[in-house]
Amino acid sequence: YRIEINSEAPWTAATSQSWLSLDTLFSDAGISSLVVTALPNASANDRKGYVYLYIGGTERIEIPVHQKGISISFESDEGADFDRVTFYWMKNDDDGIFNFKLKSNVPWCLTSVLPEWIDVSPKSGNGDCMVTIALQSNNTPDDRDFELCFGDALYGVNAKMQICNPS
C-alpha cells in the first residue's frame, strides 16, 4: 500500500511487526510517499500491526494494519455455516445433488481422493465458489461415510466436511 505524505517537517517511519516492511524509513519535509508491504499471513488467525510516522520529532501518527488469516468454510443456500452433510437418497435410481458455497480468501483445492460414489465439481478454485456434490444412490446394505477435505495450496489450512449416506 502506498501512503502519500505531505509534511511540514522531516519524518521517520517504523513498524510494530516483523511481517510489515517499509520502502523508506525517513524523508525531508514536503510531499513524499511510503510503501507498506505485508508478508502473507500463513495462519488461520487474523493479525494486527502498526505503521508509525514520527513527524518533526514530536508528533506520532499510528496507522493500523489489519491482515486476515487464511479462511476456508462452507455455507448452505440458507446462509448457515456447516461441516456435516447427511444424504438421504436411498436405494433408488436418482443421484443426490447437494450445492453449497465454499468461502475462502485463498486459492483452494479438494485434497481428498474420492470414492467412486461421490463426485465434486469444481475440485479447485480461487476464493468463494459454488460447489456441487453428486452422490450415487446407496444400493448397498451398509451406510457410507466419507470425509471431504478442502485445503489451501500453500499453508495447510483445511476445512473438512463429513458425507453420510445411509443404506
Short mmCIF file of C-alpha atoms in Angstrom, two decimals:
data_model
loop_
_atom_site.label_atom_id
_atom_site.label_comp_id
_atom_site.label_asym_id
_atom_site.label_seq_id
_atom_site.Cartn_x
_atom_site.Cartn_y
_atom_site.Cartn_z
CA TYR A 1 0.00 0.00 0.00
CA ARG A 2 1.23 3.46 -0.84
CA ILE A 3 0.76 6.25 1.68
CA GLU A 4 1.09 9.82 0.41
CA ILE A 5 2.63 12.15 3.00
CA ASN A 6 2.61 15.96 2.96
CA SER A 7 4.65 17.09 5.93
CA GLU A 8 5.94 20.48 7.08
CA ALA A 9 8.82 18.76 8.88
CA PRO A 10 11.13 15.78 8.27
CA TRP A 11 9.67 12.44 9.29
CA THR A 12 10.76 8.91 10.17
CA ALA A 13 8.77 5.70 9.99
CA ALA A 14 8.76 2.33 11.76
CA THR A 15 6.55 -0.75 12.07
CA SER A 16 5.37 -2.70 15.09
CA GLN A 17 5.64 -6.16 13.48
CA SER A 18 8.34 -8.04 11.59
CA TRP A 19 5.83 -9.09 8.89
CA LEU A 20 5.45 -5.43 7.89
CA SER A 21 8.15 -3.66 5.88
CA LEU A 22 8.62 -0.12 4.57
CA ASP A 23 10.38 1.02 1.41
CA THR A 24 11.85 4.04 3.19
CA LEU A 25 12.39 4.96 6.82
CA PHE A 26 12.66 8.76 6.57
CA SER A 27 12.10 11.78 4.36
CA ASP A 28 12.53 15.53 4.38
CA ALA A 29 9.63 17.97 4.68
CA GLY A 30 7.33 18.21 1.67
CA ILE A 31 5.38 15.70 -0.38
CA SER A 32 6.63 12.12 -0.30
CA SER A 33 5.30 8.59 -0.24
CA LEU A 34 5.78 5.48 1.85
CA VAL A 35 5.09 1.94 0.58
CA VAL A 36 3.99 -0.59 3.21
CA THR A 37 4.32 -4.31 2.36
CA ALA A 38 2.93 -7.18 4.43
CA LEU A 39 4.21 -10.75 4.20
CA PRO A 40 1.44 -13.31 3.54
CA ASN A 41 -0.39 -14.45 6.65
CA ALA A 42 0.20 -18.21 6.83
CA SER A 43 -2.10 -18.59 9.81
CA ALA A 44 -5.84 -19.04 10.19
CA ASN A 45 -5.74 -16.18 12.73
CA ASP A 46 -6.12 -12.52 11.83
CA ARG A 47 -3.25 -10.28 12.87
CA LYS A 48 -2.76 -6.58 13.51
CA GLY A 49 0.23 -4.30 13.33
CA TYR A 50 1.01 -0.59 13.05
CA VAL A 51 2.99 1.77 10.90
CA TYR A 52 4.29 4.67 12.98
CA LEU A 53 5.12 8.07 11.49
CA TYR A 54 7.20 10.39 13.66
CA ILE A 55 6.96 13.93 12.30
CA GLY A 56 9.41 16.58 13.38
CA GLY A 57 10.48 14.52 16.35
CA THR A 58 7.35 15.36 18.38
CA GLU A 59 4.23 14.12 16.60
CA ARG A 60 3.43 10.42 16.28
CA ILE A 61 0.79 9.04 13.92
CA GLU A 62 -0.32 5.40 14.20
CA ILE A 63 -1.65 3.71 11.06
CA PRO A 64 -3.30 0.35 11.86
CA VAL A 65 -2.73 -2.60 9.52
CA HIS A 66 -5.19 -5.49 9.81
CA GLN A 67 -4.49 -8.70 7.89
CA LYS A 68 -6.97 -11.54 7.70
CA GLY A 69 -5.89 -15.11 8.30
CA ILE A 70 -6.48 -17.94 5.85
CA SER A 71 -10.12 -18.91 5.81
CA ILE A 72 -11.93 -21.85 4.23
CA SER A 73 -15.50 -22.65 5.28
CA PHE A 74 -18.84 -23.87 3.93
CA GLU A 75 -22.17 -22.08 3.69
CA SER A 76 -25.55 -23.56 2.77
CA ASP A 77 -28.06 -21.97 0.41
CA GLU A 78 -29.76 -20.54 3.51
CA GLY A 79 -26.52 -18.84 4.61
CA ALA A 80 -25.75 -21.16 7.55
CA ASP A 81 -22.23 -22.47 8.15
CA PHE A 82 -21.94 -26.26 8.47
CA ASP A 83 -19.42 -29.10 8.50
CA ARG A 84 -21.58 -32.22 8.20
CA VAL A 85 -23.95 -33.27 5.41
CA THR A 86 -26.22 -36.30 5.57
CA PHE A 87 -27.59 -37.51 2.25
CA TYR A 88 -30.86 -39.42 2.46
CA TRP A 89 -31.05 -40.66 -1.13
CA MET A 90 -31.55 -44.37 -0.62
CA LYS A 91 -31.99 -47.36 -2.95
CA ASN A 92 -33.43 -45.56 -5.91
CA ASP A 93 -32.27 -44.57 -9.34
CA ASP A 94 -31.84 -40.87 -8.56
CA ASP A 95 -28.45 -39.47 -7.72
CA GLY A 96 -28.26 -36.99 -4.89
CA ILE A 97 -27.09 -33.47 -5.65
CA PHE A 98 -26.00 -31.00 -2.98
CA ASN A 99 -24.84 -27.45 -3.71
CA PHE A 100 -23.05 -25.22 -1.25
CA LYS A 101 -20.84 -22.18 -1.19
CA LEU A 102 -17.20 -22.73 -0.33
CA LYS A 103 -15.95 -19.48 1.21
CA SER A 104 -12.22 -18.83 1.00
CA ASN A 105 -9.81 -15.91 0.87
CA VAL A 106 -7.07 -18.06 -0.74
CA PRO A 107 -6.80 -20.48 -3.69
CA TRP A 108 -8.08 -23.92 -2.60
CA CYS A 109 -8.38 -27.48 -3.86
CA LEU A 110 -10.09 -30.73 -2.92
CA THR A 111 -7.41 -32.75 -1.15
CA SER A 112 -9.42 -35.96 -0.62
CA VAL A 113 -9.19 -38.89 -3.03
CA LEU A 114 -12.83 -39.52 -3.86
CA PRO A 115 -14.54 -42.91 -3.74
CA GLU A 116 -16.42 -43.88 -6.91
CA TRP A 117 -19.83 -42.98 -5.41
CA ILE A 118 -19.01 -39.25 -4.91
CA ASP A 119 -18.21 -36.56 -7.45
CA VAL A 120 -17.30 -32.98 -6.59
CA SER A 121 -17.23 -30.07 -9.02
CA PRO A 122 -15.18 -27.95 -9.22
CA LYS A 123 -12.24 -29.58 -7.48
CA SER A 124 -10.29 -26.34 -7.09
CA GLY A 125 -10.86 -22.61 -7.15
CA ASN A 126 -9.63 -19.18 -6.18
CA GLY A 127 -11.78 -17.58 -3.49
CA ASP A 128 -15.51 -18.09 -2.98
CA CYS A 129 -17.17 -20.64 -5.26
CA MET A 130 -20.37 -22.67 -5.61
CA VAL A 131 -19.55 -26.37 -5.30
CA THR A 132 -21.71 -29.33 -6.28
CA ILE A 133 -21.51 -32.77 -4.68
CA ALA A 134 -23.11 -35.55 -6.73
CA LEU A 135 -23.74 -38.74 -4.81
CA GLN A 136 -24.74 -42.04 -6.39
CA SER A 137 -27.63 -43.77 -4.69
CA ASN A 138 -26.65 -46.22 -1.97
CA ASN A 139 -27.83 -49.65 -3.12
CA THR A 140 -25.75 -51.48 -0.55
CA PRO A 141 -26.84 -52.79 2.86
CA ASP A 142 -24.23 -50.60 4.57
CA ASP A 143 -24.13 -46.93 5.41
CA ARG A 144 -21.41 -44.99 3.60
CA ASP A 145 -19.31 -42.28 5.23
CA PHE A 146 -16.58 -40.16 3.75
CA GLU A 147 -14.69 -37.07 4.79
CA LEU A 148 -14.17 -34.42 2.11
CA CYS A 149 -11.20 -32.17 2.77
CA PHE A 150 -10.65 -28.83 1.04
CA GLY A 151 -7.36 -27.04 1.63
CA ASP A 152 -5.25 -24.12 0.54
CA ALA A 153 -2.28 -24.82 -1.69
CA LEU A 154 0.43 -23.21 0.43
CA TYR A 155 -0.21 -23.14 4.16
CA GLY A 156 -2.07 -26.33 5.06
CA VAL A 157 -5.28 -24.74 6.33
CA ASN A 158 -8.14 -27.20 5.79
CA ALA A 159 -11.90 -27.37 6.05
CA LYS A 160 -13.49 -30.79 6.39
CA MET A 161 -16.99 -31.97 5.60
CA GLN A 162 -18.35 -35.35 6.65
CA ILE A 163 -20.54 -37.02 4.00
CA CYS A 164 -23.02 -39.59 5.38
CA ASN A 165 -25.12 -41.75 3.06
CA PRO A 166 -27.36 -44.19 4.93
CA SER A 167 -28.19 -47.52 3.34
#
